[in-house]
mmCIF file of C-alpha atoms in Angstrom:
data_model
loop_
_atom_site.group_PDB
_atom_site.id
_atom_site.type_symbol
_atom_site.label_atom_id
_atom_site.label_comp_id
_atom_site.label_asym_id
_atom_site.label_seq_id
_atom_site.Cartn_x
_atom_site.Cartn_y
_atom_site.Cartn_z
ATOM 1 C CA GLN A 75 3.131 13.043 -14.874
ATOM 2 C CA VAL A 76 3.142 10.180 -12.181
ATOM 3 C CA GLN A 77 2.301 11.402 -8.899
ATOM 4 C CA LEU A 78 1.187 9.112 -5.937
ATOM 5 C CA VAL A 79 0.656 10.794 -2.925
ATOM 6 C CA GLU A 80 0.096 8.859 0.893
ATOM 7 C CA SER A 81 -1.801 9.855 3.674
ATOM 8 C CA GLY A 82 -2.861 9.354 7.000
ATOM 9 C CA GLY A 83 0.119 8.049 8.987
ATOM 10 C CA GLY A 84 0.914 8.955 12.182
ATOM 11 C CA LEU A 85 0.894 7.943 15.567
ATOM 12 C CA VAL A 86 -1.455 4.723 16.640
ATOM 13 C CA GLN A 87 -2.110 2.733 19.528
ATOM 14 C CA ALA A 88 -0.792 -0.633 19.423
ATOM 15 C CA GLY A 89 -4.794 -2.563 19.601
ATOM 16 C CA GLY A 90 -6.108 1.151 17.785
ATOM 17 C CA SER A 91 -6.603 1.560 14.020
ATOM 18 C CA LEU A 92 -5.884 3.612 10.890
ATOM 19 C CA ARG A 93 -6.408 3.823 7.743
ATOM 20 C CA VAL A 94 -3.728 5.655 5.147
ATOM 21 C CA SER A 95 -4.989 6.846 1.831
ATOM 22 C CA CYS A 96 -2.621 6.905 -1.777
ATOM 23 C CA ALA A 97 -4.017 9.309 -4.073
ATOM 24 C CA ALA A 98 -3.139 8.936 -7.127
ATOM 25 C CA SER A 99 -2.942 10.685 -10.474
ATOM 26 C CA GLY A 100 -1.617 11.272 -14.158
ATOM 27 C CA LEU A 101 -2.412 8.432 -15.313
ATOM 28 C CA THR A 102 -5.165 5.370 -16.243
ATOM 29 C CA PHE A 103 -5.877 4.357 -11.938
ATOM 30 C CA SER A 104 -7.417 1.665 -13.575
ATOM 31 C CA ASN A 105 -5.037 0.221 -15.180
ATOM 32 C CA TYR A 106 -2.975 -0.536 -12.667
ATOM 33 C CA ALA A 107 -1.765 -2.996 -9.806
ATOM 34 C CA MET A 108 -2.018 -1.304 -6.511
ATOM 35 C CA GLY A 109 0.283 -1.733 -4.264
ATOM 36 C CA TRP A 110 1.487 -1.737 -0.203
ATOM 37 C CA PHE A 111 4.885 -2.250 0.906
ATOM 38 C CA ARG A 112 7.002 -0.273 3.749
ATOM 39 C CA GLN A 113 10.302 -0.161 5.351
ATOM 40 C CA VAL A 114 12.317 0.550 8.822
ATOM 41 C CA PRO A 115 16.323 2.038 8.584
ATOM 42 C CA GLY A 116 18.526 -0.605 8.282
ATOM 43 C CA LYS A 117 16.454 -2.989 6.500
ATOM 44 C CA GLU A 118 15.234 -3.761 2.538
ATOM 45 C CA ARG A 119 11.052 -2.950 1.946
ATOM 46 C CA GLU A 120 8.755 -5.445 2.237
ATOM 47 C CA PHE A 121 5.624 -5.972 0.935
ATOM 48 C CA VAL A 122 2.456 -5.729 2.729
ATOM 49 C CA ALA A 123 -0.529 -5.713 0.121
ATOM 50 C CA ALA A 124 -1.295 -5.158 -3.205
ATOM 51 C CA ILE A 125 -4.599 -5.153 -5.039
ATOM 52 C CA SER A 126 -5.542 -6.147 -8.545
ATOM 53 C CA TRP A 127 -6.679 -2.818 -11.486
ATOM 54 C CA ARG A 128 -10.060 -5.371 -10.889
ATOM 55 C CA ALA A 129 -9.994 -5.794 -7.719
ATOM 56 C CA GLY A 130 -9.953 -9.775 -7.408
ATOM 57 C CA SER A 131 -6.856 -10.340 -6.035
ATOM 58 C CA THR A 132 -5.659 -9.332 -2.904
ATOM 59 C CA PRO A 133 -2.599 -10.973 -1.698
ATOM 60 C CA TYR A 134 -1.270 -10.335 1.678
ATOM 61 C CA SER A 135 1.976 -10.430 3.332
ATOM 62 C CA ASP A 136 1.916 -13.449 6.702
ATOM 63 C CA SER A 137 2.709 -10.749 8.936
ATOM 64 C CA VAL A 138 -0.688 -8.421 8.258
ATOM 65 C CA LYS A 139 -3.203 -11.062 7.142
ATOM 66 C CA GLY A 140 -5.782 -10.981 8.979
ATOM 67 C CA ARG A 141 -5.492 -7.496 10.521
ATOM 68 C CA PHE A 142 -4.845 -5.387 7.479
ATOM 69 C CA THR A 143 -7.595 -4.409 4.333
ATOM 70 C CA ILE A 144 -6.654 -2.615 0.648
ATOM 71 C CA SER A 145 -9.257 -1.362 -1.102
ATOM 72 C CA ARG A 146 -9.615 0.717 -4.137
ATOM 73 C CA ASP A 147 -12.127 3.517 -5.436
ATOM 74 C CA ASN A 148 -11.073 4.007 -9.236
ATOM 75 C CA THR A 149 -13.745 6.619 -9.141
ATOM 76 C CA LYS A 150 -11.391 8.710 -6.541
ATOM 77 C CA ASN A 151 -7.719 7.416 -7.206
ATOM 78 C CA THR A 152 -7.816 5.842 -4.551
ATOM 79 C CA VAL A 153 -6.372 3.000 -3.369
ATOM 80 C CA TYR A 154 -6.327 2.567 0.906
ATOM 81 C CA LEU A 155 -4.507 0.529 2.770
ATOM 82 C CA GLN A 156 -6.835 0.468 6.824
ATOM 83 C CA MET A 157 -4.545 -1.089 9.263
ATOM 84 C CA ASN A 158 -7.119 -2.550 12.633
ATOM 85 C CA SER A 159 -5.009 -4.623 15.866
ATOM 86 C CA PRO A 160 -1.644 -2.795 14.320
ATOM 87 C CA LYS A 161 1.296 -4.099 16.395
ATOM 88 C CA PRO A 162 4.404 -2.490 17.265
ATOM 89 C CA GLU A 163 6.336 -4.009 14.286
ATOM 90 C CA ASP A 164 3.871 -2.774 12.567
ATOM 91 C CA THR A 165 6.197 0.961 12.768
ATOM 92 C CA ALA A 166 7.978 1.456 9.321
ATOM 93 C CA VAL A 167 7.420 3.966 6.561
ATOM 94 C CA TYR A 168 4.551 2.639 4.064
ATOM 95 C CA TYR A 169 4.927 3.661 0.283
ATOM 96 C CA CYS A 170 2.242 2.816 -2.314
ATOM 97 C CA ALA A 171 3.115 1.632 -5.741
ATOM 98 C CA ALA A 172 1.470 1.639 -8.926
ATOM 99 C CA ASP A 173 2.150 -1.375 -11.940
ATOM 100 C CA ARG A 174 0.624 -1.134 -15.143
ATOM 101 C CA TRP A 175 -1.640 -3.746 -15.948
ATOM 102 C CA GLY A 176 -0.341 -5.739 -13.265
ATOM 103 C CA THR A 177 -1.213 -9.342 -10.970
ATOM 104 C CA SER A 178 -0.746 -7.666 -7.376
ATOM 105 C CA SER A 179 2.601 -8.969 -7.406
ATOM 106 C CA ALA A 180 4.580 -8.683 -4.149
ATOM 107 C CA ARG A 181 8.215 -8.231 -6.122
ATOM 108 C CA LYS A 182 8.927 -4.182 -6.342
ATOM 109 C CA SER A 183 10.615 -4.760 -9.225
ATOM 110 C CA GLU A 184 7.259 -5.066 -11.027
ATOM 111 C CA TYR A 185 6.189 -1.397 -9.540
ATOM 112 C CA GLU A 186 6.771 1.421 -12.667
ATOM 113 C CA TYR A 187 6.000 4.179 -9.623
ATOM 114 C CA TRP A 188 6.101 4.935 -5.926
ATOM 115 C CA GLY A 189 4.338 7.671 -3.408
ATOM 116 C CA GLN A 190 6.502 9.386 -1.593
ATOM 117 C CA GLY A 191 6.102 7.268 1.435
ATOM 118 C CA THR A 192 3.707 8.185 5.003
ATOM 119 C CA GLN A 193 5.155 7.597 8.596
ATOM 120 C CA VAL A 194 3.060 5.032 10.623
ATOM 121 C CA THR A 195 4.786 4.579 14.926
ATOM 122 C CA VAL A 196 2.344 1.919 16.632
ATOM 123 C CA SER A 197 3.261 2.639 20.289
ATOM 124 C CA SER A 198 2.506 0.160 22.850
#
């Protein structure tokens, strides 16, 4: 049974930093591209960042480029999202997702498995 469990969310001040993690189990982690998405109430879930299964490709949305960094540790079956200089508009539930043999797509439909999400709130 595949499980993706996010952690590390919480309250952070604008301009600070926060790292959220996603631990995967029940799959061969190194075979999966991993993505981070986020959602606020009443809006579509949107792409944040992704990392290919070999970590050779790391696309970002324009809204977080230069501030957020995605990384993975295949020995720990974990993907991270380092959030530097967050803004109040980054407040959302953050979800990780897994795409077998994926190429770090920004499309939600490419991902087979999803976590339950972790709330990130950025105060001004």
